[in-house]
Amino acid sequence: MRGKTNTKKIEKHHIEDMVGRIYMSLCVLLLIVIIVSMVYFVASKGIANFISGEVKLTDFLFGTKWAPEADTPSYGALPFISGSFLVTLLAALIASPLSICAALFMTEIVPGWGKKLLQPVIELLSGIPSVVYGFVGLSVIVPFLRDTFPGQGIGVAAGALVLSVMILPTITSVAADALASLPQNLKESSFALGATRWQTISRVILPTTMPAIMTGVVLGMARAFGEALAVQMVIGNAPFVPRSLFESASTLTSVITLSMGNTTMGSTINNALWSMALVLMLMTFVFVLLVRMLERRNKI
Amino acid sequence: MGTAAAVRESFQTENLSIFYGTYEAVKGISLPFAQKTVTALIGPSGCGKSTFLRSLNRMNDDISGSTTKGSIWIDGVDINAQGTDVIKLRQKIGMVWQKPNPFYKSIYENIAFGPKYHGVKGKAALDEIVESSLRRAALWDEVKDRLKDSALALSGGQQQRLCIARALSVNPQILLLDEPASALDPVSTGKVEELIKELKEDLRIVIVTHNMQQAARISDYTAYFYLGSLVEYDKTEKVFSNPENQMTQEYIMGRFG
């Protein structure tokens, strides 16, 4: 009976199923093509200088002198690479404790209005355009640093502070979600044994959710590493390896946004900027891999 | 009230009412819990028995909007009175939940967690507590060679016995069990029931259960709750063989609830 209907005509719901399947496959295919071609484009541009021999890879990665327009041009990207890593790490160091405390406050201390009021506020923070962050940094943080510390105020410290505020919502939301998804009676078991709230938070809640919280930290770092505009506005953009937190410096993103428009496609300097984009992309992959690893650990 | 004081058990509730906002979840319940007995709290879902159980070690404190009236007497002290040290109180009253919920730590650390906070110091002392607690929970022989392994690697039934061992680690006088076997398979359930019978030699046990056979098998006293009120309370044989209230009988027979 069944075989008979199959040979006679294909039923309507089978057709629907097939159409849906084809549609989705096409979407996924398109996505994969876009991603692969982007990676290929950035990679091929990024390694062009090294293949043609115009810039040596080691000179690019470890050279401290960025002088593409000099008589003997040099393309050392270490100032930007170190600047990027420095602001990212500092921002994560500043933002993580604050975010974790904010998440704990929201979920553990005042779960009622914490969730209702603070959650939207935190989410709002992540919706503010980065140019606004940069502007606030330029008119508040930079003058403050200039008056308090030696130097012009612009520099790594200003960049890191602006970034730390920007990644605060990322880490806080991920941490708050992790804390909220903790089985309710795990906490109660600790209370039932006579542990205080602080003991419960420090010995049960935080250790249990730490891998998930670290996922948030890494996501925040990925955002900080890729952020261009706000950092560029406050960091000073001097192409030197930062020796002090209060001296003008640069990051990979800031030098790319500043220089890209002034170069011609295919020139050595243009390709050197692509190499930096490649470094940024590879670092993003590293961050994604880190998140994956942490999530796997979280499942145990 | 004078006579009530005369027959007062060292652990009992007196006119205990619990409100969530204005909703009265538990309505003026007075229940005694005698030494070396198991008291089963039965009744349809939402009848207030879990709320009642949780109030016995002030677990409802953390639920916003819940208020408690009446008294819970333990050794002549009303634990609802102001100034009660909840931390000390909870050391006296252990609790185990429906779903096994070991901490994400080793088996050893799960048991040593509570004692550490109550001032037990030194590896030898902790080792001893870990062993004796696991023995009391009939789990020692199964885990003694892998105390450092993650507690999450144990089976569901083992995890639940670990949670009981964890509750025993601070040497409570009273154990509160909230449907402790409802998430377990029949074999594990049997083990937990066996354990409850052994444990009552040393402490009082209050258990919430939806399983009528279980209540009949393991409890000495049974309290039937309905809509927040105590409908019937008596010796378990009496409640199950010849209940006074028609509603109790129908619930036990499975005709409603």
PDB file of N, CA and C in Angstrom, chain A residues 193-195, chain B residues 87-88 90-91 113-120 170:
ATOM      1  N   LEU A 193      24.070  23.318  54.231  1.00  0.00           N
ATOM      2  CA  LEU A 193      25.184  22.800  55.029  1.00  0.00           C
ATOM      3  C   LEU A 193      25.692  23.857  55.990  1.00  0.00           C
ATOM      4  N   GLY A 194      25.060  25.016  55.977  1.00  0.00           N
ATOM      5  CA  GLY A 194      25.463  26.061  56.900  1.00  0.00           C
ATOM      6  C   GLY A 194      26.534  26.978  56.349  1.00  0.00           C
ATOM      7  N   ALA A 195      26.731  26.954  55.023  1.00  0.00           N
ATOM      8  CA  ALA A 195      27.687  27.893  54.444  1.00  0.00           C
ATOM      9  C   ALA A 195      27.023  29.264  54.340  1.00  0.00           C
TER      10      ALA A 195
ATOM     11  N   ILE B  87      23.017  29.997  60.182  1.00  0.00           N
ATOM     12  CA  ILE B  87      24.157  29.147  59.833  1.00  0.00           C
ATOM     13  C   ILE B  87      24.248  27.963  60.808  1.00  0.00           C
ATOM     14  N   LYS B  88      24.145  28.268  62.109  1.00  0.00           N
ATOM     15  CA  LYS B  88      24.200  27.211  63.135  1.00  0.00           C
ATOM     16  C   LYS B  88      23.002  26.281  63.008  1.00  0.00           C
ATOM     17  N   ARG B  90      21.269  25.515  60.416  1.00  0.00           N
ATOM     18  CA  ARG B  90      21.310  24.622  59.256  1.00  0.00           C
ATOM     19  C   ARG B  90      22.306  23.494  59.459  1.00  0.00           C
ATOM     20  N   GLN B  91      23.225  23.714  60.382  1.00  0.00           N
ATOM     21  CA  GLN B  91      24.133  22.625  60.711  1.00  0.00           C
ATOM     22  C   GLN B  91      23.369  21.506  61.421  1.00  0.00           C
ATOM     23  N   PHE B 113      33.204  19.702  52.332  1.00  0.00           N
ATOM     24  CA  PHE B 113      32.787  21.093  52.172  1.00  0.00           C
ATOM     25  C   PHE B 113      32.175  21.684  53.450  1.00  0.00           C
ATOM     26  N   GLY B 114      31.157  21.008  53.967  1.00  0.00           N
ATOM     27  CA  GLY B 114      30.454  21.526  55.143  1.00  0.00           C
ATOM     28  C   GLY B 114      31.328  21.568  56.392  1.00  0.00           C
ATOM     29  N   PRO B 115      31.946  20.428  56.747  1.00  0.00           N
ATOM     30  CA  PRO B 115      32.784  20.408  57.953  1.00  0.00           C
ATOM     31  C   PRO B 115      33.854  21.500  57.967  1.00  0.00           C
ATOM     32  N   LYS B 116      34.441  21.773  56.799  1.00  0.00           N
ATOM     33  CA  LYS B 116      35.470  22.823  56.744  1.00  0.00           C
ATOM     34  C   LYS B 116      34.925  24.142  57.264  1.00  0.00           C
ATOM     35  N   TYR B 117      33.663  24.423  56.924  1.00  0.00           N
ATOM     36  CA  TYR B 117      33.093  25.704  57.342  1.00  0.00           C
ATOM     37  C   TYR B 117      32.678  25.693  58.799  1.00  0.00           C
ATOM     38  N   HIS B 118      32.600  24.511  59.374  1.00  0.00           N
ATOM     39  CA  HIS B 118      32.230  24.473  60.777  1.00  0.00           C
ATOM     40  C   HIS B 118      33.447  24.195  61.633  1.00  0.00           C
ATOM     41  N   GLY B 119      34.607  24.569  61.117  1.00  0.00           N
ATOM     42  CA  GLY B 119      35.803  24.615  61.947  1.00  0.00           C
ATOM     43  C   GLY B 119      36.574  23.319  62.069  1.00  0.00           C
ATOM     44  N   VAL B 120      36.230  22.294  61.267  1.00  0.00           N
ATOM     45  CA  VAL B 120      37.035  21.077  61.318  1.00  0.00           C
ATOM     46  C   VAL B 120      38.329  21.323  60.552  1.00  0.00           C
ATOM     47  N   VAL B 170      27.864  17.196  58.454  1.00  0.00           N
ATOM     48  CA  VAL B 170      27.928  18.180  59.538  1.00  0.00           C
ATOM     49  C   VAL B 170      27.166  17.681  60.765  1.00  0.00           C
TER      50      VAL B 170
END
